[in-house]
XYZ file of C-alpha atoms in Angstrom:
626
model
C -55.655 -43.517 -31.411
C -56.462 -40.496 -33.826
C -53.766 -37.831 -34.123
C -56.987 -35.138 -32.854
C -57.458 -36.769 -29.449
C -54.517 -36.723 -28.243
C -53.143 -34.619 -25.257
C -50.834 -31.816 -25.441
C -46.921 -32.907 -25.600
C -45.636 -34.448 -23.254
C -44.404 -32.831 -19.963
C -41.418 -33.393 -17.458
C -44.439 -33.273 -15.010
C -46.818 -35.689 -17.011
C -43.302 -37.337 -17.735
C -43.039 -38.457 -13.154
C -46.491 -39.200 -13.712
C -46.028 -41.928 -16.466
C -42.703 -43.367 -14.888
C -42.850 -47.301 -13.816
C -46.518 -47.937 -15.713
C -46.583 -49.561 -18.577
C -47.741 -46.623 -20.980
C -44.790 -44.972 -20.785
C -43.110 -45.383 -23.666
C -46.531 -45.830 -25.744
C -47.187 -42.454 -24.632
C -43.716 -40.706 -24.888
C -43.542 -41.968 -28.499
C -47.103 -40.693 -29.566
C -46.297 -37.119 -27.819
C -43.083 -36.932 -29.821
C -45.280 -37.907 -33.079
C -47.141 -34.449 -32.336
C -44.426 -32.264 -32.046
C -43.186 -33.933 -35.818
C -46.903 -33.278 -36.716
C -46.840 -29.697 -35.817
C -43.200 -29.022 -37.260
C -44.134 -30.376 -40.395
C -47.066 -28.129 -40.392
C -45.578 -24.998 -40.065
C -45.988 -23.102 -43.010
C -42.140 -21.946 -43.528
C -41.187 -19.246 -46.764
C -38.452 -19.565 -49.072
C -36.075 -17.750 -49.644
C -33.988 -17.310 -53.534
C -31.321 -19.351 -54.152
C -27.112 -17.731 -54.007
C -27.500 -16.576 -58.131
C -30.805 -14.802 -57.381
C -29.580 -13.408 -54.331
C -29.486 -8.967 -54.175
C -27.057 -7.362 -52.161
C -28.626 -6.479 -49.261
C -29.667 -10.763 -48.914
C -29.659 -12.653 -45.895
C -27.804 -15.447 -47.952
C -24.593 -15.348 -48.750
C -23.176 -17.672 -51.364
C -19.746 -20.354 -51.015
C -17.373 -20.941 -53.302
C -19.345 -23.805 -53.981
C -21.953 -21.919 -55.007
C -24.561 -23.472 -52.342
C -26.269 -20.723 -49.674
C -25.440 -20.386 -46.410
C -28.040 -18.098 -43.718
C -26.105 -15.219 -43.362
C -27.826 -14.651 -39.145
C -28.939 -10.552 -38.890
C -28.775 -10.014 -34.983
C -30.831 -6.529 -36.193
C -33.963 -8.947 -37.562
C -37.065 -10.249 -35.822
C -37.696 -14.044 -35.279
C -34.985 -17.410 -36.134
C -33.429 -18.412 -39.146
C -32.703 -21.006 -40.845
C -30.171 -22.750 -43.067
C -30.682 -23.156 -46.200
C -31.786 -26.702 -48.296
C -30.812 -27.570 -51.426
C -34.495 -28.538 -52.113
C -36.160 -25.512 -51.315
C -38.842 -23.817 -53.330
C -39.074 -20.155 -53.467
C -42.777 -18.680 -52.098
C -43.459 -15.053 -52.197
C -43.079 -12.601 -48.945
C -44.885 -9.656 -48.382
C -42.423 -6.696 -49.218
C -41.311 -4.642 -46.373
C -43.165 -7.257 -43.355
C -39.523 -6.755 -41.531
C -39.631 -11.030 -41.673
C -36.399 -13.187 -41.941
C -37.045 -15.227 -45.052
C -37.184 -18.871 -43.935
C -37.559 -22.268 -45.805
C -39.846 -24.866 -46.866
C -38.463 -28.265 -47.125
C -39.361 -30.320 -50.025
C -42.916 -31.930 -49.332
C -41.235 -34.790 -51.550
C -38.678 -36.032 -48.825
C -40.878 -34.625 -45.904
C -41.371 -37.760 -43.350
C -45.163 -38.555 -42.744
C -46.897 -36.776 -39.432
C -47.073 -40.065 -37.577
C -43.680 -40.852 -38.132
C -40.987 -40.930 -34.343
C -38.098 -38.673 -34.935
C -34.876 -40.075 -33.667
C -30.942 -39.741 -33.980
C -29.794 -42.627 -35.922
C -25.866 -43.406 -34.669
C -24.750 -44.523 -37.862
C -25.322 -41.151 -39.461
C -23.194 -39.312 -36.779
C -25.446 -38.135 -34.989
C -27.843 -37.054 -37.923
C -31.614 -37.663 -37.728
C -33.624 -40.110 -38.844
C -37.162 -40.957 -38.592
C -38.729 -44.075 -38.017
C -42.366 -44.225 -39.844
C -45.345 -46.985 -38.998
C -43.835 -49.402 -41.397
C -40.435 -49.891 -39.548
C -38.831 -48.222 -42.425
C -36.207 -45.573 -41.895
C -36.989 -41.723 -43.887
C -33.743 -39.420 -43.746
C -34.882 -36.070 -42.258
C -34.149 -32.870 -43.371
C -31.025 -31.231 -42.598
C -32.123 -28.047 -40.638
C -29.723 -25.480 -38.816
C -30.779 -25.481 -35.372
C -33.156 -22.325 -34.144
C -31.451 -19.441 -32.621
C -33.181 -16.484 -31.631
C -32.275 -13.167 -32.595
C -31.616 -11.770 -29.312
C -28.924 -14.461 -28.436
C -27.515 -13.788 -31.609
C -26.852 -10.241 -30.828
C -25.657 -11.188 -27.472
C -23.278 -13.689 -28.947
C -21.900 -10.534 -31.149
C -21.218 -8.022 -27.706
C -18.761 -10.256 -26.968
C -15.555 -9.456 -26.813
C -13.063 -10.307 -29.745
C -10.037 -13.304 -28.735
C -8.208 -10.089 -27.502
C -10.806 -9.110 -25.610
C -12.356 -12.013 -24.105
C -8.751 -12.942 -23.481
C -8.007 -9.597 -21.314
C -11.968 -10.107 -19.573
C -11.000 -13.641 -18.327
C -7.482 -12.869 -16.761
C -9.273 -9.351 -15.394
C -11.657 -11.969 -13.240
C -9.110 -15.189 -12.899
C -5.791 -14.259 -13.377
C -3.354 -15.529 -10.596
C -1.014 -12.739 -9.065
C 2.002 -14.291 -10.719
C 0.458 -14.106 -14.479
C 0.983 -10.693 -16.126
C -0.911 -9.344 -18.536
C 1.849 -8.262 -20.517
C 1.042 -11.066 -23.313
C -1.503 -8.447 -24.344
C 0.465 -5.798 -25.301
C 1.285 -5.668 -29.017
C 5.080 -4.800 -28.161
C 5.603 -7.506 -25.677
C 8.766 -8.602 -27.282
C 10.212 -4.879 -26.520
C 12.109 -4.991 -23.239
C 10.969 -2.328 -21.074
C 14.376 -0.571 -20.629
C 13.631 0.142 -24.268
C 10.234 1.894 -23.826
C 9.686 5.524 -23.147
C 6.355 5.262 -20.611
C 4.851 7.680 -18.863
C 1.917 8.125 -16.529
C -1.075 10.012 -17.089
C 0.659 12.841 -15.077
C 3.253 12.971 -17.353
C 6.098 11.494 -15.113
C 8.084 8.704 -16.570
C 10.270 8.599 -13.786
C 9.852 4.289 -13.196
C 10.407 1.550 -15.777
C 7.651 -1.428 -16.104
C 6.135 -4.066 -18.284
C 2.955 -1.518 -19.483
C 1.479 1.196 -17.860
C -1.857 0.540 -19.298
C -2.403 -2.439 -17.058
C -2.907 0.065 -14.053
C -6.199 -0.423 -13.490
C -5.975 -3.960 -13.079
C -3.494 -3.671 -10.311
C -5.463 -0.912 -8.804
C -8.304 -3.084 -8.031
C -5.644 -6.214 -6.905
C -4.221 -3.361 -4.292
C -7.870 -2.484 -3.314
C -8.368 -6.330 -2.505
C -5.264 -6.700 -0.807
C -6.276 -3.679 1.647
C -9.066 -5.415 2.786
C -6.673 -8.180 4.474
C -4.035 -6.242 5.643
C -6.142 -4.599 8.890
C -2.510 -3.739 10.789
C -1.000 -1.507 8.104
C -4.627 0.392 7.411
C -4.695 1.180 11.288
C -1.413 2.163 11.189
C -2.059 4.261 7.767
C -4.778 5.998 10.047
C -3.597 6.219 13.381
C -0.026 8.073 12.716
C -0.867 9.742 9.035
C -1.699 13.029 10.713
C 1.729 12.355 12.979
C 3.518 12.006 9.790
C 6.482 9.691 11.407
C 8.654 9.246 8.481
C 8.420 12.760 7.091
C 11.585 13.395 5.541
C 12.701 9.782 5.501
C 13.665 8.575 1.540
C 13.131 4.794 1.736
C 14.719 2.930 -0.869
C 12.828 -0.505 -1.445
C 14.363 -3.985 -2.976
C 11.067 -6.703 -2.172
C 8.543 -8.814 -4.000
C 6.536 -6.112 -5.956
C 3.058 -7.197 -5.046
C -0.138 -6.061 -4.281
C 0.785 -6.399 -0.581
C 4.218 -4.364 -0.762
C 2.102 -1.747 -3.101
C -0.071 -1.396 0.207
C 3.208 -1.315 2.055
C 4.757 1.117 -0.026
C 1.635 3.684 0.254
C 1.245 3.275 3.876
C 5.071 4.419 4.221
C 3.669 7.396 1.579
C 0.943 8.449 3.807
C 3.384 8.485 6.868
C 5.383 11.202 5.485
C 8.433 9.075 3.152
C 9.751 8.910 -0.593
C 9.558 5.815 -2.123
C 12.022 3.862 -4.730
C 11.668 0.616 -5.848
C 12.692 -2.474 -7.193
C 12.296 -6.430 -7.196
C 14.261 -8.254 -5.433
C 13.251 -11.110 -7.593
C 12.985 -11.473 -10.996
C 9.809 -13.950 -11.486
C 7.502 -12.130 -8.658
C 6.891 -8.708 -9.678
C 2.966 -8.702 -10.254
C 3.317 -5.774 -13.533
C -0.086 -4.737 -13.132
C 0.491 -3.768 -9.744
C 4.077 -2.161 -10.506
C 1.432 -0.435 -13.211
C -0.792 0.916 -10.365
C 2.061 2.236 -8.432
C 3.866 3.949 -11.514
C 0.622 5.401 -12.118
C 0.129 6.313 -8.338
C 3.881 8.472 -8.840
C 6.072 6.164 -7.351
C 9.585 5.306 -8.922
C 9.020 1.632 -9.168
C 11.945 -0.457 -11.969
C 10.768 -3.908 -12.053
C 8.792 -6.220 -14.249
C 8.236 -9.779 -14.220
C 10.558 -12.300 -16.276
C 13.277 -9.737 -15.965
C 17.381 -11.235 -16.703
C 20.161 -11.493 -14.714
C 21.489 -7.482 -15.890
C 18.101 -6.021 -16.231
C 17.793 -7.443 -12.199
C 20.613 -5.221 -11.018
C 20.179 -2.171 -13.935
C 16.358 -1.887 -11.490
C 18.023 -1.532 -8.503
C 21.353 1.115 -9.900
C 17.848 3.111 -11.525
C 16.404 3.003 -7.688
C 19.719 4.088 -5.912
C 21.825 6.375 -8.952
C 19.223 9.078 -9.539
C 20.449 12.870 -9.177
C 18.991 15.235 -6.633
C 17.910 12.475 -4.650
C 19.699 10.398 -1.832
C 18.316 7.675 0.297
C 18.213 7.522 4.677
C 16.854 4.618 4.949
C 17.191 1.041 3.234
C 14.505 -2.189 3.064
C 15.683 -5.143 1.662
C 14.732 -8.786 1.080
C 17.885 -10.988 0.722
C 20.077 -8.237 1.016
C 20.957 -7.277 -2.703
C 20.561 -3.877 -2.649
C 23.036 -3.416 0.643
C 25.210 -5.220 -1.426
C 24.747 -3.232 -4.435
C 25.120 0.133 -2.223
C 28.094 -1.374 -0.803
C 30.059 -1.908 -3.484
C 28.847 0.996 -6.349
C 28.061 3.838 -3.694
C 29.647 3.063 -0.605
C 29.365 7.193 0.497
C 26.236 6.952 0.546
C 25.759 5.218 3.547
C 27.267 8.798 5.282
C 23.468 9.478 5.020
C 21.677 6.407 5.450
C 19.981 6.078 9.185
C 19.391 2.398 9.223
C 18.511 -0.560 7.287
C 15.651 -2.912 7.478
C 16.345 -6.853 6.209
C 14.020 -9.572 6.407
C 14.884 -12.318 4.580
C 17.548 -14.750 6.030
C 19.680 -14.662 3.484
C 19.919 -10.745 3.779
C 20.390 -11.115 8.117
C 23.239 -14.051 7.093
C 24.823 -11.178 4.905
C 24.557 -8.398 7.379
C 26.189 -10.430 10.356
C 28.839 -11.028 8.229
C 29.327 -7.883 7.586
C 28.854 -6.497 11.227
C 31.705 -9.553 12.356
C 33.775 -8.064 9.290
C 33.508 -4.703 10.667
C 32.204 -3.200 7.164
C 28.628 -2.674 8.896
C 28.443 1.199 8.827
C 25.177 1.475 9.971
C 22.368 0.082 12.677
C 20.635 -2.863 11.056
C 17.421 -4.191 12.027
C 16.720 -7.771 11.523
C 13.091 -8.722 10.841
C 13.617 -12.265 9.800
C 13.997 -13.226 13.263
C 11.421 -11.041 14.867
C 8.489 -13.442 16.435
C 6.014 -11.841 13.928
C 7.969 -12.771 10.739
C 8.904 -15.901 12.037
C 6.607 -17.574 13.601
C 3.528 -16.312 11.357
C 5.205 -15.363 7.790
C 7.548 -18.416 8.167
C 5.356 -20.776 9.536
C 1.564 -20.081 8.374
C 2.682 -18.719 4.776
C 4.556 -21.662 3.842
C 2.317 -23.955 5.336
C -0.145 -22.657 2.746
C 1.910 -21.053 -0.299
C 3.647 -24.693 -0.570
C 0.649 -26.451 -1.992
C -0.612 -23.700 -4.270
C 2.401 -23.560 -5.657
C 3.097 -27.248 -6.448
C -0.740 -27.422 -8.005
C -0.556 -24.272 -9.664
C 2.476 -25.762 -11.746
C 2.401 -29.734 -11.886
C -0.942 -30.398 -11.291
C 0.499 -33.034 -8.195
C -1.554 -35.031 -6.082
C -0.555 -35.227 -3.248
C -1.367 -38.153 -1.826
C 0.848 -41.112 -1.067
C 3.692 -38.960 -2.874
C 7.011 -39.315 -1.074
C 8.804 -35.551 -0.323
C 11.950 -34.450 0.969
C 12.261 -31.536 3.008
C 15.571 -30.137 3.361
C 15.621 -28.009 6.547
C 13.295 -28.011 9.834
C 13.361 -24.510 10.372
C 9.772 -22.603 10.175
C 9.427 -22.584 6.943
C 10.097 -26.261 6.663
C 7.937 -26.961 9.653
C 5.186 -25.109 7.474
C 6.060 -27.020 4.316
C 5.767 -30.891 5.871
C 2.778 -29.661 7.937
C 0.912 -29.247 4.913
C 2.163 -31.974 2.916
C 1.560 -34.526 5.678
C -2.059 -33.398 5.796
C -2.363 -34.280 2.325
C -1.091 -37.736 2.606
C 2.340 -37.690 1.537
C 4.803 -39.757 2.926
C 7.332 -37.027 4.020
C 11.250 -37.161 4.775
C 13.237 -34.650 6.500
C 16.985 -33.887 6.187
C 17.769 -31.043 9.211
C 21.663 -29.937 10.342
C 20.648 -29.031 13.669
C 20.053 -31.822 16.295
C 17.240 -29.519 17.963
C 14.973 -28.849 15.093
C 15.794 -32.763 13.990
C 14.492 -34.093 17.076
C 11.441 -31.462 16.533
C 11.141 -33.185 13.401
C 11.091 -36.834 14.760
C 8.468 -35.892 17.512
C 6.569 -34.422 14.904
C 6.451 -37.815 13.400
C 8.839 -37.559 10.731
C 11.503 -39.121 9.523
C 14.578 -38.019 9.568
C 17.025 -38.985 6.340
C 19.877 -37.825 4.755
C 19.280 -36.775 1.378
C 21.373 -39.219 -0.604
C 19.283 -42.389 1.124
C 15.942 -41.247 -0.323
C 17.216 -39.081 -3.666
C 16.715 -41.882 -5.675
C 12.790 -42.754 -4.373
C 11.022 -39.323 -3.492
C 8.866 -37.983 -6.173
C 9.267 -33.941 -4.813
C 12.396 -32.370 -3.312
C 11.744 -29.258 -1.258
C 14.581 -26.904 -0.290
C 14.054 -24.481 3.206
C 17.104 -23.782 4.231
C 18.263 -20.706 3.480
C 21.949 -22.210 2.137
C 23.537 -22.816 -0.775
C 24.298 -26.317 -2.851
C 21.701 -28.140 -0.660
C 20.445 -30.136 -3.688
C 24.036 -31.035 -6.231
C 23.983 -32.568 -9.693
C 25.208 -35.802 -8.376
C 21.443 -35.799 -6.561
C 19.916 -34.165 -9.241
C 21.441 -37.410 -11.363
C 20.500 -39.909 -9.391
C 16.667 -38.390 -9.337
C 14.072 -40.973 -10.793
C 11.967 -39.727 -13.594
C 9.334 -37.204 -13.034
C 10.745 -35.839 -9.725
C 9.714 -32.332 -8.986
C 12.670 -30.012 -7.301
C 11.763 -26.765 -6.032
C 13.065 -24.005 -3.350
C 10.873 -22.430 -1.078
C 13.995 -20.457 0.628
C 14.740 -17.416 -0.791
C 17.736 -17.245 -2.336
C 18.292 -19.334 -5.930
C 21.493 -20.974 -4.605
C 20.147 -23.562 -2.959
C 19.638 -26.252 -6.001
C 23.011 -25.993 -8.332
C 21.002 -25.063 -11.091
C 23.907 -23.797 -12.916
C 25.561 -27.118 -13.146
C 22.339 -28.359 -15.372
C 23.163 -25.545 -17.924
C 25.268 -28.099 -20.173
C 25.207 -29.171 -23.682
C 24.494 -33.167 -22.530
C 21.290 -31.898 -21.210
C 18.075 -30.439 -22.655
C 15.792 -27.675 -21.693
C 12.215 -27.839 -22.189
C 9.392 -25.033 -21.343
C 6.605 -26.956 -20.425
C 4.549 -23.824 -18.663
C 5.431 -20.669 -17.527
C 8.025 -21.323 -14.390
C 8.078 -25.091 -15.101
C 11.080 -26.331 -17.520
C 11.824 -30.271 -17.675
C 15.604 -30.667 -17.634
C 15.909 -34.008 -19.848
C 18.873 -36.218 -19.763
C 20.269 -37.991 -22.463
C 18.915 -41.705 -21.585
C 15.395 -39.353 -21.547
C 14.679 -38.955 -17.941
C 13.362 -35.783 -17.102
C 12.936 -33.765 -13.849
C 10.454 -30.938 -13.518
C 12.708 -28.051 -12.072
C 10.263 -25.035 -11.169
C 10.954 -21.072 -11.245
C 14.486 -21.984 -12.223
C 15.437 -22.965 -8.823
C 13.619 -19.585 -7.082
C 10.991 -18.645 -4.685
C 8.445 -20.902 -5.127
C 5.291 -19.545 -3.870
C 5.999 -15.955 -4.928
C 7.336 -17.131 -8.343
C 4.957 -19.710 -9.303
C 1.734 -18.418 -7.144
C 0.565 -16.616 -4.849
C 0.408 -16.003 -0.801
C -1.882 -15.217 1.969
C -2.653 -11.530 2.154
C -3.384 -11.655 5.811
C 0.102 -13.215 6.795
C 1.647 -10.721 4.796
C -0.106 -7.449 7.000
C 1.603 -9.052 10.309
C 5.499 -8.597 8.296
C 4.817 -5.589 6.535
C 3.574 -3.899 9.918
C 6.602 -4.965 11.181
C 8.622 -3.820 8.172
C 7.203 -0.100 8.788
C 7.810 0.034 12.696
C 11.097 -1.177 12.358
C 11.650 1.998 9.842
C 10.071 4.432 11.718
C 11.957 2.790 15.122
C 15.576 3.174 13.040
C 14.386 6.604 11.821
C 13.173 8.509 14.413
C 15.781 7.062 17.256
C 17.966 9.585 18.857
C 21.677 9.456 17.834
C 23.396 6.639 19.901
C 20.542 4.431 20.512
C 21.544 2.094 18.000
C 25.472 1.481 17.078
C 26.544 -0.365 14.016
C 25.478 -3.527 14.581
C 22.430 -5.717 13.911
C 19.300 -5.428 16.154
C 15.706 -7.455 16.815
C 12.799 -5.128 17.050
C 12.070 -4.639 20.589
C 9.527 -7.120 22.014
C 7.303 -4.681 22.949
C 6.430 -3.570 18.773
C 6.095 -7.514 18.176
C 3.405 -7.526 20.605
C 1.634 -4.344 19.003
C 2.170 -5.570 15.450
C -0.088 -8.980 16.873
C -2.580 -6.721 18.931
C -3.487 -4.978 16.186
C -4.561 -8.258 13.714
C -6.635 -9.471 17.225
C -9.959 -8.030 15.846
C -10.158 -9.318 12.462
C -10.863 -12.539 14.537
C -13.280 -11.274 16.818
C -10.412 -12.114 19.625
C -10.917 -10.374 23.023
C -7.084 -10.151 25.122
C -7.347 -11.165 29.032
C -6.445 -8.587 31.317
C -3.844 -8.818 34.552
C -5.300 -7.756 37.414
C -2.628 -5.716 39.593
C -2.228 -8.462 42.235
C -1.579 -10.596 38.962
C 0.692 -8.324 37.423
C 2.857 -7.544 40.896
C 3.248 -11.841 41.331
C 4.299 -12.030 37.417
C 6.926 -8.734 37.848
C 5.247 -7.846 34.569
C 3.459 -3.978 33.553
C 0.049 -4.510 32.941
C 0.791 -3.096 29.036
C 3.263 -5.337 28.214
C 5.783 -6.916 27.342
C 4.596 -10.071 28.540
C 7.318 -12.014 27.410
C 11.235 -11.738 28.041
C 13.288 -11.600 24.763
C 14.954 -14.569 25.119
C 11.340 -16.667 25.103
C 10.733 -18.505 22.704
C 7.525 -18.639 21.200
């Protein structure tokens, strides 16, 4: 068939048409032939070679003294690379045209000739002409077009593109600290202040602010119990006068927290009450906001406790009321200020670590002031406990190790909410899961739950992931931690870091190895490793990140039980450690209802009378359990 009769190239459309007949590949082949007829027919202009090349020249010459297309994002049209065979041809001065080449006619295949990439030249072309011979093609830079040239130059620079992509993906427990050009300076070193002028706080960089702005703004959105709160009793102002001194996980959910207490009338002081969780761009946002927040993430063992002496040892300023999470800053208070408590009103604890410490101090008799224990409050533990875990646990594992989780064999130490979360999760995900539990009533919850119940030396030497929920110390020993097999992951989803003996892996026999940020491999000397994650700490906080929503039902809790302790007349509440009444459990749940679209029966009267119950609540006695 002559080259002039045939049809236009060959289209994905005209491709469907031609698929299962026997033209098809008669036909693809002669379509391709026209596009190499109309390539070769372009009429392309030179350009001078490097030695001829002015200033102001597209090409810029290599050390080898061959030209290379220097691409102008500012010119009209494509360029092209340069060939070693091309022949200069004149251009009109001044037509605003990128010079382009002409390949040698000499080495130029014929029009009729297939175009195809011949493997044995790495992926070079080749062209196949009517005589079965092979030609060698051209080598031609591919055609890019000015305008995705210039888009390819608005990018960002690796700095840049490096803060754009955290801005959009960057998990809560990342910082962007790596950014800052002083990273290596510790932050007690820095002088920072806010755009206010107030340097009254000590964090990673101020300049991440507006990062941790917009990670508070998100967080709002899924905390629906503290916003109504924030409206209903701002204008009542229930805390005004209070000066709350804060020791929690500085995240974008205590930052929401922290302003709601703000916008009910109280001073604010903060600091972490661990040293992996602090999210800095949101300790940013609040220093920037003109709260006294001391924390940053990756913090040591003195810079931990120098936070919380900034928070409590500042002149002209004395805290009433104290909210902890595992009960270091009671501790702290305790031992370096103990007059201080002449002032304090109450304290609010969540964690049960910090309720463990303050019974012993209330059965000690060194328990100077009412005490209101969270932890056990139905709203922390059956929805933070329970729900949190039950989804933190597996975000956490993948965020760090990359697990699968199926057909793994855990071992959960503890049966208590948190654990019930933990194997929930991990059973739905195939694992085979073991459960060592102290207490014959949450064992036998265990069992009916379909698990099985071990002690931990049985299975240490088989499970692939140890999980520690119990809330005690030296669960998981180095004689366990010895007799691990290779690979095994060991983490803590409790809250205080004493549960694995981490400290007994510090020795010169074995070896530490970063592998990520929270995940070292402790290495023996034979050469087994275990993966040991956050250094034996919170998990889900340290190493990821956890559901906003959960979070709303504790912190609404966290802020009743201040204004409760605060605002109670003098007698109410004696030295001594307290549940928040029933009755503030049931609001705190009320007020979450509508973010599900949930609509609350009603008693009737005659229902109400037959129950002995108030139509209002509370429904429940206190000794119910949930």
């Amino acid at each position: 068939m002559h080259l002039a009769t045939v049809s236009p190239p060959l289209t994905s459309a005209r491709l469907a048409v031609c698929v299962g007949k026997k033209g098809l590949c008669e036909t693809a082949a002669m379509s391709v032939q026209v596009v190499a007829a109309k390539m070769a027919e372009v009429e392309l202009k030179d350009v001078p070679t490097g030695k001829d090349l002015p200033a102001e020249s597209p090409m810029t010459p290599t050390s080898e003294g061959k030209s290379l297309a220097r691409n102008d994002p500012h010119e009209a049209g494509f360029s092209a690379a340069a060939s070693p065979t091309a022949e200069p041809s004149s251009a009109k001065a001044g037509d605003g045209s990128l010079g382009l080449l002409t390949p040698n006619p000499a080495k130029m295949p014929q029009a009729s000739a297939m175009k195809r990439t011949d493997p044995q030249q790495n992926g070079g072309e080749a062209f196949v002409n009517r005589d079965g011979t092979v030609a060698e093609a051209p080598r031609m830079k591919k055609i890019q077009f000015a305008d995705q040239k210039q888009e390819f130059n608005k990018r960002p620079s690796k700095i840049g593109r490096r803060s754009l992509s955290r801005s959009i993906s960057q998990s809560s427990t990342d910082s962007y600290s790596s950014d800052s050009s002083d990273d290596e300076t510790s932050p007690r070193d820095k002088q920072q202040k806010n755009s206010k002028g107030n340097g009254d706080f000590c964090i990673k960089n101020i300049k991440q602010s507006d990062f941790g702005r917009r990670e508070i703004e998100i967080a709002e959105q899924e905390m629906p119990a503290l916003m109504a709160l924030r409206k209903r009793a701002q204008g009542e102002k229930p805390l005004a006068g209070a000066k709350v001194v804060g020791c929690t996980h500085i995240t974008a959910q205590t930052a929401v927290l922290m302003e709601t207490l703000s916008a009910l009338g109280a001073q604010c002081r903060w600091a972490a009450c661990n040293i992996y969780s602090t999210q800095n761009e949101v300790a940013a946002a609040l220093a920037e906001g003109g709260f006294s927040v001391f924390a940053w993430k990756g913090e040591s063992e003195d810079d931990f406790w120098w936070c919380i002496d900034r928070c409590v040892n500042v002149e002209g300023w004395q805290p009433n009321m104290i909210l902890d999470d595992g009960g270091d800053l009671t501790h702290w208070i305790y031992k370096k200020y103990p007059n201080m408590f002449k002032k304090i009103k109450g304290i609010v604890e969540e964690s049960v670590t910090g309720v463990h410490r303050l019974y012993q101090l209330s059965k000690a008799g060194k328990l100077c002031v009412p005490a209101m224990n969270v932890n056990d409050s139905v709203t922390k533990q059956k929805f933070d406990n329970l729900y949190c875990c039950r989804e933190s646990i597996l975000d956490g594992l993948k965020r760090t190790t990359d697990v699968m989780f199926g057909g793994k064999q855990v071992v959960v130490c503890g049966y208590g909410e948190v654990g019930k979360g933990c194997c929930a999760a991990l059973k739905a995900m195939g694992s085979i899961v073991y459960v060592t539990e102290i207490d014959p009533i949450c064992a036998l919850q265990a069992c009916m739950d379909g698990f099985r119940l071990v002690k931990l030396n049985e299975v240490i030497r088989q499970v692939d992931i140890v999980i520690t929920c119990t809330g005690n110390k030296n669960v998981v020993v180095r004689e366990y931690l010895d007799r691990m097999k290779n690979g095994c992951i060991v983490c803590n989803m409790g809250h205080s870091n004493t549960e694995i003996d981490v400290a007994s892996l510090r020795t010169p026999e074995l070896t530490w190895e970063r592998v990520r940020s929270q995940v070292d491999h402790v290495i023996w000397p034979d050469g087994k490793r275990i993966v040991l994650l956050a250094e034996g700490r919170l998990l889900n906080l340290s190493c990821s990140t956890v559901p906003t929503f959960v979070l709303s039902i504790t912190a609404t809790t966290q802020a009743l039980a201040l204004i409760e302790l605060y605002n109670a007349p003098e007698g109410r509440y004696k030295q001594d450690v307290y549940l928040l009444p029933k009755k503030m459990d049931e609001y705190v749940a009320s007020l979450h209802l509508p973010t599900f679209d949930a609509h609350l029966t009603e008693l009737t009267d005659e229902q109400a009378k037959y129950l002995g119950l108030n139509k209002n609540g509370p429904f429940k006695p206190n000794y119910y359990r949930y």
